[in-house]
Coordinates of C-alpha atoms and ligand atoms in Angstrom, one line a residue:
X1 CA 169.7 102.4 -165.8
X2 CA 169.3 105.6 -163.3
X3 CA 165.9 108.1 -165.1
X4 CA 167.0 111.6 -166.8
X5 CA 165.1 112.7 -163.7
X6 CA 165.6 113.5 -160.6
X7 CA 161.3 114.4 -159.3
X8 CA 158.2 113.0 -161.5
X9 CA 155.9 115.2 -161.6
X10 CA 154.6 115.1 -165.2
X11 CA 154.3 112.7 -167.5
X12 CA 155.8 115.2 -170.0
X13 CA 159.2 115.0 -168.1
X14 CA 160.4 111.6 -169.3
X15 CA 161.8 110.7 -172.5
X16 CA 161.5 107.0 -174.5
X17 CA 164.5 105.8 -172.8
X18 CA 162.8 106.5 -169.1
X19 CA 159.8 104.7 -170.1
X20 CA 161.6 101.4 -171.7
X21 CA 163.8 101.5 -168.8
X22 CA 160.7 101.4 -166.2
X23 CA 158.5 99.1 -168.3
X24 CA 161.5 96.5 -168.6
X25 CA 162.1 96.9 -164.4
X26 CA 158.4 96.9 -163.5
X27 CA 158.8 93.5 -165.8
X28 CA 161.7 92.5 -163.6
X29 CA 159.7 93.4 -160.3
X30 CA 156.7 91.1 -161.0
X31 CA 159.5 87.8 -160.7
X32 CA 161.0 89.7 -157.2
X33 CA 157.1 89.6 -155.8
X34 CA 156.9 86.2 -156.9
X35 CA 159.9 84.8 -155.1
X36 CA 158.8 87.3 -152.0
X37 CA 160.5 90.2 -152.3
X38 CA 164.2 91.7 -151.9
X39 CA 166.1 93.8 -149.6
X40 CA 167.6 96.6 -152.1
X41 CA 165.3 99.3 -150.5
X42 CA 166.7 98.4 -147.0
X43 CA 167.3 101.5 -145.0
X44 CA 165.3 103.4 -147.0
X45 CA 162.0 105.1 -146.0
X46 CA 159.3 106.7 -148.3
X47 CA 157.3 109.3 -146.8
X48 CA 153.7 109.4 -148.1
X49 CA 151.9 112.5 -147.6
X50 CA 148.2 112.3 -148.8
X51 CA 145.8 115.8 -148.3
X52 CA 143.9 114.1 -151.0
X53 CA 141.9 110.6 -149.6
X54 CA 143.5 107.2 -152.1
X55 CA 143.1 103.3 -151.4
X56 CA 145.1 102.0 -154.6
X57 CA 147.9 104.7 -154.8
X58 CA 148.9 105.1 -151.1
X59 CA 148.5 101.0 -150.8
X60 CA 150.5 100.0 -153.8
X61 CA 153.2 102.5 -153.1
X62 CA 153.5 100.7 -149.4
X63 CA 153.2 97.7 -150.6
X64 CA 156.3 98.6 -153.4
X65 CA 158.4 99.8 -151.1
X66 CA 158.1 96.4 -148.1
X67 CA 158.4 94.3 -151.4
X68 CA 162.1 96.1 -151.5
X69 CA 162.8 96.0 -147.9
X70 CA 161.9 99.5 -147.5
X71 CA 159.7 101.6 -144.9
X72 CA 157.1 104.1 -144.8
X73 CA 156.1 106.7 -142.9
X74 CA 152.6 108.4 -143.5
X75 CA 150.4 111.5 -143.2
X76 CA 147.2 111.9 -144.3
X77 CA 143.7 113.2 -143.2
X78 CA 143.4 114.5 -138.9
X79 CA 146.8 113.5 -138.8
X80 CA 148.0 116.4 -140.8
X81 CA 148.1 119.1 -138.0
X82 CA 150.9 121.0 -140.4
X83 CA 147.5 121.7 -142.8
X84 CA 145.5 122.9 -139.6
X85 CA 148.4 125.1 -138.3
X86 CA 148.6 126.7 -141.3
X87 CA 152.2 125.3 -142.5
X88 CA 153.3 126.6 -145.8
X89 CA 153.2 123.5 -148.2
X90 CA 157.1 124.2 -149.3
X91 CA 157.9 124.2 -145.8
X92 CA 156.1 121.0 -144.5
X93 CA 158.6 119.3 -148.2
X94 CA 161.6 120.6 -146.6
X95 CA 161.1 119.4 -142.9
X96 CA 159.7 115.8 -144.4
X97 CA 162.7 115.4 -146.3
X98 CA 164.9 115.5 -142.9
X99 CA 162.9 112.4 -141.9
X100 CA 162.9 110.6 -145.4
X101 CA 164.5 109.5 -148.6
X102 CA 161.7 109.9 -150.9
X103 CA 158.0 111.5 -150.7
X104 CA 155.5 110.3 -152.7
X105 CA 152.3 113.3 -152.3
X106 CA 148.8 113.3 -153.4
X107 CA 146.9 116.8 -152.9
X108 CA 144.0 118.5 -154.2
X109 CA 145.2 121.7 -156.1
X110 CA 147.1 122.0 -159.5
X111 CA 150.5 123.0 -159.3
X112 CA 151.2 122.0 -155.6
X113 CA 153.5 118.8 -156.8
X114 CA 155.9 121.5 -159.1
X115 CA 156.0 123.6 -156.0
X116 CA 156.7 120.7 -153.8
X117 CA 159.3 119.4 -156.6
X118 CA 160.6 122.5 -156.6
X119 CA 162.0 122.4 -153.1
X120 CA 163.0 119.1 -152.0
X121 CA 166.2 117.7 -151.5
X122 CA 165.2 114.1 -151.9
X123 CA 163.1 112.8 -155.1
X124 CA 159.4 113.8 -155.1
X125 CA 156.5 112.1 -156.7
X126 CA 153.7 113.3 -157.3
X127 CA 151.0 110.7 -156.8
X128 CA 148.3 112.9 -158.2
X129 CA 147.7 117.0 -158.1
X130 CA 144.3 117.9 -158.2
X131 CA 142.3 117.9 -162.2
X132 CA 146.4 118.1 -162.9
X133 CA 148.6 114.7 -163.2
X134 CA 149.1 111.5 -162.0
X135 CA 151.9 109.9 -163.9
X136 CA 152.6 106.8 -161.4
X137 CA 149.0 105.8 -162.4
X138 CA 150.3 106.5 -166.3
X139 CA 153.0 104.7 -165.9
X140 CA 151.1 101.7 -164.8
X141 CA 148.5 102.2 -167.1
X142 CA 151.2 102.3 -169.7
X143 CA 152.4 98.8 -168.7
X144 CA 149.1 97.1 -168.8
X145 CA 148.8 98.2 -172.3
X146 CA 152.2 96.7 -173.6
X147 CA 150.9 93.8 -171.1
X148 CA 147.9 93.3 -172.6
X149 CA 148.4 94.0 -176.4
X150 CA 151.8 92.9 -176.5
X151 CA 152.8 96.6 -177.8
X152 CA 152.2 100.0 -177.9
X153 CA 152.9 101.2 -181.1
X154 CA 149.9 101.4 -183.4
X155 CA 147.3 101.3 -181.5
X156 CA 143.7 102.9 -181.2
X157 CA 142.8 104.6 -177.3
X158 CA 139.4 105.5 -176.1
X159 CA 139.2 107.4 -173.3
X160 CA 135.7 107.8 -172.0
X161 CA 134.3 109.7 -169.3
X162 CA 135.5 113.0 -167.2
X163 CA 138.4 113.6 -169.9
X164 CA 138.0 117.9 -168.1
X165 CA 139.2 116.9 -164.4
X166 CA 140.3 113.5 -165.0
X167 CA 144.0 113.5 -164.4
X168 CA 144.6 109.8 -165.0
X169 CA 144.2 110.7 -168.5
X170 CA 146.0 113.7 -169.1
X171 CA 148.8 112.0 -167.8
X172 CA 148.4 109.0 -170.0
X173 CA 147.8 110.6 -173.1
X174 CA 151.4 112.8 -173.2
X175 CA 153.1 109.7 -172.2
X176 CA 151.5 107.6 -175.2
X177 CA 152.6 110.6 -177.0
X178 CA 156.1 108.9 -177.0
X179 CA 154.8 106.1 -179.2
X180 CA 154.5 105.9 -182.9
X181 CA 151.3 105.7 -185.2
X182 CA 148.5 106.3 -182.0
X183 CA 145.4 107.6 -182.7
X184 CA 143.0 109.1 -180.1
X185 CA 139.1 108.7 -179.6
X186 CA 137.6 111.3 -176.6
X187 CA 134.5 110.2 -175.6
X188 CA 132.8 112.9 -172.9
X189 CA 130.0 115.4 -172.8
X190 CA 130.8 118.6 -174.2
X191 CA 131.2 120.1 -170.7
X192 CA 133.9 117.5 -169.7
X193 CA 135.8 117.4 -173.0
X194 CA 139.8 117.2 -173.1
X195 CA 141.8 120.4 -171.5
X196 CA 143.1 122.2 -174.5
X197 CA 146.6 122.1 -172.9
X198 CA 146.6 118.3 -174.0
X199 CA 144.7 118.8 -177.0
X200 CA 146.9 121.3 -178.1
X201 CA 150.1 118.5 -177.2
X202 CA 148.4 116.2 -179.5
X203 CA 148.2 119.2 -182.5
X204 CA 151.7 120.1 -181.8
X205 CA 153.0 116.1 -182.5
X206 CA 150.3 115.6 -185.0
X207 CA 148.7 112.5 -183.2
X208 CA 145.2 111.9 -184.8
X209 CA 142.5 112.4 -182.5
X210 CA 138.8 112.7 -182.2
X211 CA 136.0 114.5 -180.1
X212 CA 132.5 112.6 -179.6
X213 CA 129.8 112.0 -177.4
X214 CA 128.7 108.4 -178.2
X215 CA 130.5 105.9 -176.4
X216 CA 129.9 103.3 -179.5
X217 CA 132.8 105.3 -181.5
X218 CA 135.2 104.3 -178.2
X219 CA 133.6 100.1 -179.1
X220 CA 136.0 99.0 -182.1
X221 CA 139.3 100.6 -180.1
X222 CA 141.9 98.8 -178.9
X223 CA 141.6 99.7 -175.2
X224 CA 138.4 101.6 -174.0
X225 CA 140.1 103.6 -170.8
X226 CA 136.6 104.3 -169.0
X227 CA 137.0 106.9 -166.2
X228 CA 134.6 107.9 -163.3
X229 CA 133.2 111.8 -163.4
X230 CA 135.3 113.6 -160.6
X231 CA 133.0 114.2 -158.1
X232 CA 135.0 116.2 -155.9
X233 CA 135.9 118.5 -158.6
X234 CA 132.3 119.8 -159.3
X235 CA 131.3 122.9 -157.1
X236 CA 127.4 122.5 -158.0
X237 CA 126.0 118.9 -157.3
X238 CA 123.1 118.9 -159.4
X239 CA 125.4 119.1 -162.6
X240 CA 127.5 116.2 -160.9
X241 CA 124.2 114.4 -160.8
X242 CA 123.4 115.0 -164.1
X243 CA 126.9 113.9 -165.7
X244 CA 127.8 111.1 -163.2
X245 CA 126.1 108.1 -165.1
X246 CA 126.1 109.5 -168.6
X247 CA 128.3 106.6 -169.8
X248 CA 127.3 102.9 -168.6
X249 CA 129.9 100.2 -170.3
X250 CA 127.7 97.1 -170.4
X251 CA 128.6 93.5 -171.5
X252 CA 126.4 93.7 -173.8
X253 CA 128.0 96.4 -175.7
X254 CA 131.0 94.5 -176.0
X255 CA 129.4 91.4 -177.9
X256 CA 132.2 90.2 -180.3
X257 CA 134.4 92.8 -179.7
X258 CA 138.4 92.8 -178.5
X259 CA 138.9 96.2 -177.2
X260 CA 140.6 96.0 -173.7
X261 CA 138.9 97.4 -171.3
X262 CA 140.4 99.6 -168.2
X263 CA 140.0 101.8 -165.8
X264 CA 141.9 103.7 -162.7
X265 CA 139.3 102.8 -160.6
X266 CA 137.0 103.8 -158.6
X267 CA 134.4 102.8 -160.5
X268 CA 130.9 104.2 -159.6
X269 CA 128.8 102.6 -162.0
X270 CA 130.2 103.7 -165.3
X271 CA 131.3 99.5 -165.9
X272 CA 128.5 97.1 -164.8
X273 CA 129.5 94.6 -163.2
X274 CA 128.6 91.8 -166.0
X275 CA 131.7 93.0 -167.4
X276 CA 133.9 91.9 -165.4
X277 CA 134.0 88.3 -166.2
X278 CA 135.0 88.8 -170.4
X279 CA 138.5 88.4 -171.1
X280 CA 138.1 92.3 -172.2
X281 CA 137.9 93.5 -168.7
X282 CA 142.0 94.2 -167.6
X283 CA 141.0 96.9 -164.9
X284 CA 141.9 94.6 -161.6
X285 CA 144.9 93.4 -163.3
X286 CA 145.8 96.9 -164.0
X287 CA 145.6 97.7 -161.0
X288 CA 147.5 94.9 -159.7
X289 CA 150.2 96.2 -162.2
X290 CA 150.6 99.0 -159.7
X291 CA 153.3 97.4 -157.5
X292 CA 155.6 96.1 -159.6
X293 CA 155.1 99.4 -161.2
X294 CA 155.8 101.6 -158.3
X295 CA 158.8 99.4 -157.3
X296 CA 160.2 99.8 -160.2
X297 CA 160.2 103.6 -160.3
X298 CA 161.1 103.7 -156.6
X299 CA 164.2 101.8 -156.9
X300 CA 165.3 103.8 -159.8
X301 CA 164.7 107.2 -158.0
X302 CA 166.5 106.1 -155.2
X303 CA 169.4 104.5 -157.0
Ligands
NCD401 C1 142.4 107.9 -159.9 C2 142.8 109.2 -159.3 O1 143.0 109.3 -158.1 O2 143.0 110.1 -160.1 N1 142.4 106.8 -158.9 C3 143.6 106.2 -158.8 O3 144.6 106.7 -158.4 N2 143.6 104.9 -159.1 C4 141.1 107.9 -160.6 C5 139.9 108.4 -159.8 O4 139.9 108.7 -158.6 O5 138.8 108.5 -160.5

């Protein structure tokens, strides 16, 4: 089934039907990695364009697209001299899009993934814009909840940590927002609390939610999505310092409990380690989720 869209740029673009249709693919992927891959991306290439520095993204979205047969081409970093040169950002969409089919871009400000969207003539994804949206990661994350719980509807999130610049979970929450019956938990300090752009969304549909600072409310959930404070997004260090390790999920606080535990990753500290080993920690399976994920959503862009 081809999406309602043509450029992802926001979680809040797709309807019920995108997100059944790209859960049941990604589904369908997982047996296509296990039998080595196919060739329905042949021909195709997938430029990825990252001002902004990413391990899991960039990888799993190469990764998806040699699984189907496809290529990539790739800027990042001192390899960007259109940044150095002064290239507008609309420009450098338009002259990518002669050399590829898709472009997957990551980039530090808000807003840069609608302008890019805006102008290209081939589908655009945004792979994360600045403390704005990263609805591949959603997506993904999405999956590993239905994965793991065996559905969606229903269900009690937690989402602990930088909810302020954290995009993973703006994203997330407006795409949960197509489920029935959620309810919320935010667990932050008051300086990194929910955006009121996505509290406001929850208002709006009437989704349940709650604000706190003690990360025992987030305990009894059904999935605990930790999240690491956003360095980069802090202009004065010492408040960084202060916030970074305000939230330390320990084994021992999950003694008897079944919440499912995940996280975009990085993590810098905010899981120990002697988590990892209880059946509540799903956080490298999620991001293992990632390919299948991003193959899914590739192959439906380009179909
Ligand atoms: C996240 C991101 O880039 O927003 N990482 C990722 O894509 N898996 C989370 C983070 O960097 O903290």
């Amino acid at each position: 089934m081809p999406l309602s869209i043509k450029h992802l740029t926001s979680t809040k673009q797709l309807t019920k039907a995108d997100t059944d249709a790209i859960l049941a693919e990604a589904a369908a992927m997982e047996k296509v990695i296990a039998k080595g891959g196919d060739d329905r991306l042949h021909g195709k290439i997938l430029a990825a364009l990252f001002y902004e520095p990413s391990t899991r993204t960039r990888l799993s979205f190469e990764a998806a697209m040699q699984r189907l047969g496809g290529q990539i081409v790739t800027a990042d970093g001192f390899q960007f001299s259109s940044l150095y040169k002064g290239e507008t950002l609309e420009d450098t969409i338009i002259m990518v899009s002669g050399y590829a089919d898709i472009i997957a871009m990551r980039h530090p400000e808000q807003g840069t993934a609608d302008r890019a969207a805006a102008v290209s003539p081939v589908p655009f994804i945004n792979a994360g814009d600045g403390p704005g949206q990263h609805p591949t990661q959603a997506l993904l994350d999405l999956y590993t909840i239905q994965k793991e719980r065996g559905s969606i509807d229903g269900l009690h999130i937690a989402m602990v940590g930088d909810l302020k610049y954290g995009r993973t979970v703006h994203s997330l929450t407006y795409l949960l927002g197509l489920y029935k019956n959620l309810r919320f938990t935010y667990v932050s300090p008051d300086s990194l609390k929910m955006p009121e752009k996505v509290s406001s969304f929850l208002k709006e549909k009437n989704i349940p939610y709650e604000e706190v600072t003690d990360l025992h409310a987030g305990l009894d959930a059904d999935v605990l999505y930790m999240t690491r404070v956003q360095k980069e997004r802090f202009d004065d260090s010492a408040e960084y310092e202060a916030l970074k390790l305000k939230y330390i999920l320990t084994a021992d606080h999950l003694k008897g409990k079944k919440v499912t535990v995940m996280h975009p990753l990085p993590r810098v500290g905010e899981i120990s380690t002697d988590v990892d080993a209880l059946p509540n920690a799903a956080y490298f399976r999620q991001a293992k989720n990632g390919v299948p994920v991003r193959m899914a959503l590739l192959s439906m862009l380009l179909q």
